[in-house]
Short mmCIF file of C-alpha atoms in Angstrom, two decimals:
data_model
loop_
_atom_site.label_atom_id
_atom_site.label_comp_id
_atom_site.label_asym_id
_atom_site.label_seq_id
_atom_site.Cartn_x
_atom_site.Cartn_y
_atom_site.Cartn_z
CA UNK A 1 -11.80 11.28 36.19
CA UNK A 2 -12.22 8.40 38.66
CA UNK A 3 -10.07 7.05 41.47
CA UNK A 4 -8.73 4.19 39.36
CA UNK A 5 -7.54 6.44 36.54
CA UNK A 6 -6.11 8.90 39.08
CA UNK A 7 -4.08 6.21 40.85
CA UNK A 8 -3.20 4.70 37.48
CA UNK A 9 -1.66 7.95 36.30
CA UNK A 10 0.05 8.47 39.68
CA UNK A 11 1.47 4.95 39.47
CA UNK A 12 2.73 5.70 35.97
CA UNK A 13 4.36 8.94 37.15
CA UNK A 14 5.89 7.04 40.08
CA UNK A 15 7.36 4.43 37.73
CA UNK A 16 8.96 7.11 35.56
CA UNK A 17 10.30 8.89 38.67
CA UNK A 18 11.64 5.67 40.25
CA UNK A 19 13.55 4.76 37.10
CA UNK A 20 14.98 8.26 36.69
CA UNK A 21 16.05 8.29 40.35
CA UNK A 22 17.63 4.83 40.09
CA UNK A 23 19.71 5.80 37.06
CA UNK A 24 20.58 9.25 38.39
CA UNK A 25 21.48 8.15 41.96
CA UNK A 26 23.40 5.02 41.04
CA UNK A 27 24.77 6.76 37.92
CA UNK A 28 24.13 3.45 36.20
CA UNK A 29 21.49 1.93 33.95
CA UNK A 30 22.54 -1.65 34.65
CA UNK A 31 19.55 -3.95 34.49
CA UNK A 32 17.51 -1.40 32.54
CA UNK A 33 16.42 -2.12 28.97
CA UNK A 34 17.19 0.90 26.81
CA UNK A 35 14.95 -0.55 24.09
CA UNK A 36 11.92 -0.57 26.37
CA UNK A 37 12.56 3.06 27.26
CA UNK A 38 12.91 3.97 23.57
CA UNK A 39 9.61 2.20 22.83
CA UNK A 40 7.90 4.09 25.65
CA UNK A 41 9.25 7.38 24.29
CA UNK A 42 7.87 6.47 20.85
CA UNK A 43 4.51 5.62 22.46
CA UNK A 44 4.26 9.01 24.17
CA UNK A 45 5.33 11.00 21.11
CA UNK A 46 2.94 9.21 18.74
CA UNK A 47 0.10 9.32 21.27
CA UNK A 48 0.47 13.00 22.17
CA UNK A 49 1.36 14.23 18.70
CA UNK A 50 -1.47 16.75 18.99
CA UNK A 51 0.72 18.67 21.44
CA UNK A 52 3.06 19.42 18.56
CA UNK A 53 0.47 19.95 15.84
CA UNK A 54 -1.82 22.55 17.31
CA UNK A 55 0.00 23.61 20.43
CA UNK A 56 -2.45 25.08 22.88
CA UNK A 57 -1.47 26.95 26.01
CA UNK A 58 -0.85 24.69 29.01
CA UNK A 59 -4.37 25.22 30.21
CA UNK A 60 -4.89 21.97 32.07
CA UNK A 61 -3.10 19.25 33.95
CA UNK A 62 -3.61 16.82 31.05
CA UNK A 63 -1.35 18.88 28.78
CA UNK A 64 1.23 19.21 31.56
CA UNK A 65 1.13 15.44 32.21
CA UNK A 66 1.64 14.71 28.50
CA UNK A 67 4.65 17.03 28.40
CA UNK A 68 6.06 15.44 31.57
CA UNK A 69 5.69 11.94 30.09
CA UNK A 70 7.36 12.92 26.81
CA UNK A 71 10.22 14.90 28.36
CA UNK A 72 10.88 12.38 31.16
CA UNK A 73 10.99 9.43 28.76
CA UNK A 74 13.26 11.26 26.31
CA UNK A 75 15.52 12.31 29.20
CA UNK A 76 15.63 8.69 30.43
CA UNK A 77 16.73 7.57 26.97
CA UNK A 78 19.37 10.31 26.97
CA UNK A 79 20.72 9.02 30.32
CA UNK A 80 20.81 5.43 29.06
CA UNK A 81 22.25 5.96 25.59
CA UNK A 82 24.46 8.96 26.19
CA UNK A 83 25.27 10.04 29.71
CA UNK A 84 25.60 6.59 31.31
CA UNK A 85 26.14 4.69 28.07
CA UNK A 86 29.14 2.87 29.60
CA UNK A 87 26.82 1.13 32.08
CA UNK A 88 24.24 0.15 29.45
CA UNK A 89 23.97 -3.64 29.25
CA UNK A 90 23.61 -3.82 25.48
CA UNK A 91 24.53 -7.51 25.29
CA UNK A 92 21.56 -8.59 27.38
CA UNK A 93 19.20 -5.95 25.96
CA UNK A 94 19.01 -8.02 22.80
CA UNK A 95 15.32 -8.44 22.00
CA UNK A 96 14.71 -7.18 18.45
CA UNK A 97 12.54 -4.06 18.90
CA UNK A 98 11.58 -4.24 15.20
CA UNK A 99 9.65 -7.44 16.00
CA UNK A 100 7.45 -5.28 18.22
CA UNK A 101 7.27 -2.05 16.20
CA UNK A 102 6.42 -3.54 12.79
CA UNK A 103 3.49 -5.74 13.94
CA UNK A 104 2.10 -2.87 16.07
CA UNK A 105 2.26 -0.54 13.06
CA UNK A 106 0.72 -3.14 10.76
CA UNK A 107 -2.07 -3.95 13.20
CA UNK A 108 -2.75 -0.23 13.72
CA UNK A 109 -3.38 0.10 9.98
CA UNK A 110 -5.71 -2.91 9.98
CA UNK A 111 -7.62 -2.53 13.23
CA UNK A 112 -8.44 1.05 14.17
CA UNK A 113 -11.42 3.26 14.96
CA UNK A 114 -10.90 5.59 12.00
CA UNK A 115 -8.43 5.42 9.15
CA UNK A 116 -6.81 8.80 9.57
CA UNK A 117 -3.21 9.69 10.44
CA UNK A 118 -3.71 10.88 14.05
CA UNK A 119 -6.02 7.96 14.89
CA UNK A 120 -3.63 5.41 13.41
CA UNK A 121 -0.70 6.96 15.31
CA UNK A 122 -2.74 6.77 18.50
CA UNK A 123 -3.70 3.12 17.80
CA UNK A 124 -0.06 2.28 17.00
CA UNK A 125 0.95 3.84 20.31
CA UNK A 126 -1.64 1.76 22.19
CA UNK A 127 -0.53 -1.51 20.56
CA UNK A 128 3.16 -0.68 21.01
CA UNK A 129 2.70 0.17 24.66
CA UNK A 130 1.13 -3.24 25.25
CA UNK A 131 4.38 -5.00 24.27
CA UNK A 132 6.96 -2.28 25.05
CA UNK A 133 7.91 -3.90 28.38
CA UNK A 134 8.98 -7.16 26.70
CA UNK A 135 12.63 -6.15 26.10
CA UNK A 136 12.86 -5.26 29.81
CA UNK A 137 11.38 -8.59 30.92
CA UNK A 138 13.60 -10.34 28.38
CA UNK A 139 16.70 -8.61 29.80
CA UNK A 140 15.78 -9.71 33.33
CA UNK A 141 15.32 -13.29 32.15
CA UNK A 142 18.75 -13.13 30.48
CA UNK A 143 20.58 -11.66 33.48
CA UNK A 144 18.55 -13.88 35.81
CA UNK A 145 17.95 -11.13 38.37
CA UNK A 146 16.48 -7.68 38.91
CA UNK A 147 17.67 -4.99 41.31
CA UNK A 148 15.08 -4.26 43.97
CA UNK A 149 14.63 -0.68 42.75
CA UNK A 150 14.07 -1.98 39.21
CA UNK A 151 11.44 -4.36 40.61
CA UNK A 152 9.65 -1.41 42.19
CA UNK A 153 9.80 0.39 38.85
CA UNK A 154 8.27 -2.63 37.09
CA UNK A 155 5.58 -3.00 39.75
CA UNK A 156 4.53 0.65 39.37
CA UNK A 157 4.69 0.41 35.59
CA UNK A 158 2.55 -2.75 35.54
CA UNK A 159 0.07 -1.43 38.11
CA UNK A 160 -0.64 1.68 36.04
CA UNK A 161 -2.36 -0.21 33.22
CA UNK A 162 -3.93 -2.70 35.64
CA UNK A 163 -5.58 0.28 37.37
CA UNK A 164 -6.66 1.56 33.97
CA UNK A 165 -8.55 -1.73 33.47
CA UNK A 166 -10.48 -0.98 36.68
CA UNK A 167 -11.03 2.53 35.31
CA UNK A 168 -12.49 1.08 32.09
CA UNK A 169 -14.79 -1.24 34.08
CA UNK A 170 -15.91 1.76 36.13
CA UNK A 171 -16.49 3.89 33.01
CA UNK A 172 -18.36 1.07 31.26
CA UNK A 173 -20.64 0.68 34.25
CA UNK A 174 -21.25 4.36 35.10
CA UNK A 175 -20.58 6.19 31.84
CA UNK A 176 -21.20 3.34 29.35
CA UNK A 177 -17.90 4.42 27.83
CA UNK A 178 -16.03 1.66 25.95
CA UNK A 179 -12.80 1.89 23.98
CA UNK A 180 -12.30 -1.71 22.83
CA UNK A 181 -8.85 -1.14 21.32
CA UNK A 182 -7.45 0.40 24.51
CA UNK A 183 -9.12 -2.26 26.68
CA UNK A 184 -7.87 -5.28 24.71
CA UNK A 185 -4.34 -3.84 24.48
CA UNK A 186 -4.42 -2.92 28.18
CA UNK A 187 -5.45 -6.44 29.17
CA UNK A 188 -2.68 -7.97 27.05
CA UNK A 189 -0.20 -5.49 28.56
CA UNK A 190 -1.21 -6.37 32.11
CA UNK A 191 -1.14 -10.13 31.45
CA UNK A 192 2.52 -9.80 30.40
CA UNK A 193 3.30 -8.63 33.96
CA UNK A 194 1.55 -11.53 35.68
CA UNK A 195 4.57 -13.70 36.39
CA UNK A 196 6.55 -10.64 37.44
CA UNK A 197 3.71 -9.57 39.78
CA UNK A 198 3.80 -13.07 41.31
CA UNK A 199 7.56 -12.87 41.87
CA UNK A 200 7.28 -9.31 43.20
CA UNK A 201 4.57 -10.15 45.71
CA UNK A 202 6.13 -13.42 46.88
CA UNK A 203 9.71 -12.12 47.04
CA UNK A 204 10.35 -8.40 46.92
CA UNK A 205 7.62 -7.64 49.45
CA UNK A 206 9.45 -9.97 51.85
CA UNK A 207 12.72 -8.14 51.28
CA UNK A 208 14.19 -10.77 48.98
CA UNK A 209 15.66 -10.00 45.59
CA UNK A 210 14.14 -11.39 42.40
CA UNK A 211 16.45 -14.09 41.03
CA UNK A 212 15.20 -16.09 38.08
CA UNK A 213 16.43 -19.61 37.40
CA UNK A 214 19.14 -18.56 34.92
CA UNK B 1 -10.93 16.96 8.00
CA UNK B 2 -12.45 15.16 10.93
CA UNK B 3 -10.28 15.75 13.96
CA UNK B 4 -9.51 12.49 15.75
CA UNK B 5 -12.08 11.76 18.44
CA UNK B 6 -10.70 13.56 21.44
CA UNK B 7 -9.03 11.06 23.71
CA UNK B 8 -9.67 12.02 27.27
CA UNK B 9 -7.30 9.42 28.74
CA UNK B 10 -3.51 9.61 28.84
#
């Protein structure tokens, strides 16, 4: 474990917590893409499938973190699609998730470390995570604005994988550890946040709200 | 069967 991965995971936890708090406190999921949250839930389940296969006692924080990620993301989907369904902005959350899932699954079968079920599920989860935020960014571009709390969620979510890139640089340099698939997908994922990061740093940090030219 | 290489990252 290094500082970058630690802060990456903390940033990821913060993102999940911020979103849950926003929906729970405002009792509304306006401005939140349910599709992105579904894709994240799929990512966690396919990536941590080993938790279900050979369940081992919760003997370390890693297992606990995996269970937190899976349960929090499923609970978030429950809030969006069931509890606060009336506030779900389905009209603007219109990016076709199939256009993300099918290519990720196809690519996972073509480019992977080992052609076995668990490895392909893990690779699928990595590729899917890289593009899972797109419906959320698409929704913001359609509505033309993002609530400040949603901007904080996106900033934490984007920072998590950006910090992982620093973690991979660190591990390459000190542990000569390289996972090309995770690195390439992580770089693509972080690049997708670039224009949002620019807006966040130039606006939200100064107390303004993000409003896109509609 | 070969167990998937253990992934030590989340």
